[in-house]
Amino acid sequence: VQLQASGGGLVQAGESLRLSCVASGSIFSIESMGWYRQAPGKQRERVAIINSSNRTYYLESAKDRFTVSRDNAKNMVYLQMTSLKPEDTAVYSCYAAIGRSRYSGISSHWGQGTQVTVSS
């Protein structure tokens, strides 16, 4: 299983970005998908998660600014980020909890990360 993220970049404060991530490989089911981020010198934090019932979780500082969504037919997850702030600067990695067959358990998978830099 591979997760490929895209959409990062350099923006000014107040602007928007949309991150995309596609999961490929041996996939039977995807239970949850989402995004984590890690800024230099800081611990990784969970930004947004969406499960198979489309229930969502957001980091408190991301609520009302970020929206996570998924396209099950394409095995994709998106993160629409608006009103970006310099403190949102980090490497954003996509995450998926995947079952590789009807008989296997669910395992966690991570993408390689995409850099988001917000200038003030």
C-alpha positions as a LaTeX table, in Angstrom:
\begin{tabular}{lrrr}
\hline
Residue & $x$ (\AA) & $y$ (\AA) & $z$ (\AA) \\
\hline
Val1 & 0.00 & 0.00 & 0.00 \\
Gln2 & 1.24 & 3.47 & $-0.87$ \\
Leu3 & $-0.07$ & 6.91 & $-0.01$ \\
Gln4 & 0.88 & 9.78 & $-2.29$ \\
Ala5 & 0.21 & 13.30 & $-1.10$ \\
Ser6 & 0.29 & 16.46 & $-3.16$ \\
Gly7 & $-0.79$ & 20.08 & $-3.04$ \\
Gly8 & 1.60 & 21.67 & $-0.58$ \\
Gly9 & 3.39 & 24.90 & $-1.26$ \\
Leu10 & 4.23 & 28.40 & $-0.13$ \\
Val11 & 1.37 & 30.80 & 0.51 \\
Gln12 & 0.80 & 34.03 & 2.38 \\
Ala13 & $-1.19$ & 34.25 & 5.58 \\
Gly14 & $-4.91$ & 34.27 & 4.91 \\
Glu15 & $-4.64$ & 32.29 & 1.69 \\
Ser16 & $-5.86$ & 28.76 & 0.99 \\
Leu17 & $-4.41$ & 25.43 & $-0.07$ \\
Arg18 & $-5.90$ & 22.08 & $-0.90$ \\
Leu19 & $-4.01$ & 18.91 & $-0.15$ \\
Ser20 & $-4.79$ & 15.62 & $-1.86$ \\
Cys21 & $-3.74$ & 12.08 & $-1.09$ \\
Val22 & $-4.38$ & 8.88 & $-3.00$ \\
Ala23 & $-4.01$ & 5.38 & $-1.61$ \\
Ser24 & $-2.98$ & 2.60 & $-3.95$ \\
Gly25 & $-1.98$ & $-1.02$ & $-3.80$ \\
Ser26 & $-3.64$ & $-3.98$ & $-2.16$ \\
Ile27 & $-6.69$ & $-2.37$ & $-0.57$ \\
Phe28 & $-9.85$ & $-4.12$ & 0.53 \\
Ser29 & $-11.25$ & $-1.40$ & 2.76 \\
Ile30 & $-10.25$ & 1.98 & 4.14 \\
Glu31 & $-11.61$ & 2.64 & 7.59 \\
Ser32 & $-10.33$ & 6.15 & 8.16 \\
Met33 & $-8.20$ & 8.66 & 6.31 \\
Gly34 & $-6.78$ & 11.97 & 7.25 \\
Trp35 & $-3.85$ & 14.25 & 7.86 \\
Tyr36 & $-1.15$ & 14.77 & 10.43 \\
Arg37 & 1.47 & 17.48 & 10.51 \\
Gln38 & 4.83 & 18.06 & 12.07 \\
Ala39 & 6.59 & 21.38 & 12.39 \\
Pro40 & 10.34 & 21.63 & 13.03 \\
Gly41 & 11.13 & 20.95 & 16.67 \\
Lys42 & 7.56 & 19.98 & 17.47 \\
Gln43 & 5.70 & 16.74 & 17.94 \\
Arg44 & 3.50 & 15.37 & 15.21 \\
Glu45 & $-0.14$ & 16.30 & 15.67 \\
Arg46 & $-3.33$ & 14.99 & 14.21 \\
Val47 & $-4.96$ & 17.65 & 12.07 \\
Ala48 & $-8.08$ & 16.04 & 10.64 \\
Ile49 & $-9.53$ & 12.56 & 10.29 \\
Ile50 & $-12.59$ & 11.26 & 8.46 \\
Asn51 & $-13.86$ & 7.75 & 9.04 \\
Ser52 & $-15.85$ & 5.38 & 6.88 \\
Ser53 & $-19.09$ & 6.89 & 8.19 \\
Asn54 & $-17.87$ & 10.36 & 7.26 \\
Arg55 & $-17.50$ & 11.37 & 10.87 \\
Thr56 & $-14.74$ & 13.91 & 11.22 \\
Tyr57 & $-12.24$ & 14.97 & 13.83 \\
Tyr58 & $-10.33$ & 18.24 & 13.77 \\
Leu59 & $-7.46$ & 19.69 & 15.69 \\
Glu60 & $-8.93$ & 22.51 & 17.73 \\
Ser61 & $-6.88$ & 25.15 & 15.93 \\
Ala62 & $-8.04$ & 23.80 & 12.57 \\
Lys63 & $-11.75$ & 23.86 & 13.25 \\
Asp64 & $-13.70$ & 26.34 & 11.09 \\
Arg65 & $-10.69$ & 26.74 & 8.79 \\
Phe66 & $-9.90$ & 23.25 & 7.51 \\
Thr67 & $-12.22$ & 20.72 & 5.90 \\
Val68 & $-11.38$ & 17.06 & 5.41 \\
Ser69 & $-13.23$ & 15.00 & 2.82 \\
Arg70 & $-12.80$ & 11.71 & 1.02 \\
Asp71 & $-13.68$ & 10.09 & $-2.27$ \\
Asn72 & $-14.13$ & 6.40 & $-1.58$ \\
Ala73 & $-14.35$ & 5.47 & $-5.26$ \\
Lys74 & $-10.90$ & 6.95 & $-5.83$ \\
Asn75 & $-9.34$ & 6.05 & $-2.46$ \\
Met76 & $-8.57$ & 9.71 & $-1.93$ \\
Val77 & $-8.64$ & 12.11 & 0.96 \\
Tyr78 & $-8.49$ & 15.89 & 0.75 \\
Leu79 & $-7.74$ & 18.70 & 3.14 \\
Gln80 & $-9.07$ & 22.10 & 2.20 \\
Met81 & $-7.22$ & 24.69 & 4.25 \\
Thr82 & $-8.42$ & 28.28 & 4.40 \\
Ser83 & $-7.32$ & 31.34 & 6.34 \\
Leu84 & $-3.88$ & 29.83 & 6.71 \\
Lys85 & $-1.63$ & 31.13 & 9.46 \\
Pro86 & 2.17 & 31.03 & 9.84 \\
Glu87 & 1.70 & 28.53 & 12.67 \\
Asp88 & 0.18 & 26.11 & 10.15 \\
Thr89 & 3.62 & 25.74 & 8.58 \\
Ala90 & 4.60 & 22.08 & 8.73 \\
Val91 & 5.07 & 18.90 & 6.76 \\
Tyr92 & 1.62 & 17.44 & 6.25 \\
Ser93 & 1.38 & 13.67 & 5.94 \\
Cys94 & $-1.65$ & 11.71 & 4.90 \\
Tyr95 & $-2.79$ & 8.72 & 6.88 \\
Ala96 & $-5.06$ & 5.80 & 6.19 \\
Ala97 & $-6.24$ & 2.82 & 8.22 \\
Ile98 & $-6.49$ & 0.06 & 5.64 \\
Gly99 & $-7.64$ & $-3.52$ & 5.50 \\
Arg100 & $-5.74$ & $-5.34$ & 2.80 \\
Ser101 & $-8.14$ & $-8.27$ & 2.52 \\
Arg102 & $-11.40$ & $-9.58$ & 3.93 \\
Tyr103 & $-9.45$ & $-11.64$ & 6.44 \\
Ser104 & $-6.73$ & $-9.23$ & 7.48 \\
Gly105 & $-6.80$ & $-6.70$ & 10.24 \\
Ile106 & $-6.63$ & $-2.96$ & 9.86 \\
Ser107 & $-3.18$ & $-1.42$ & 9.64 \\
Ser108 & $-1.95$ & 2.16 & 9.60 \\
His109 & $-0.24$ & 3.60 & 6.56 \\
Trp110 & 1.50 & 6.93 & 6.02 \\
Gly111 & 2.40 & 9.02 & 3.04 \\
Gln112 & 5.70 & 10.79 & 2.53 \\
Gly113 & 4.49 & 14.26 & 3.47 \\
Thr114 & 4.10 & 17.52 & 1.65 \\
Gln115 & 5.49 & 20.83 & 2.86 \\
Val116 & 3.11 & 23.67 & 3.65 \\
Thr117 & 4.74 & 27.02 & 4.35 \\
Val118 & 2.70 & 30.05 & 5.33 \\
Ser119 & 4.47 & 33.39 & 5.31 \\
Ser120 & 3.33 & 36.33 & 7.38 \\
\hline
\end{tabular}
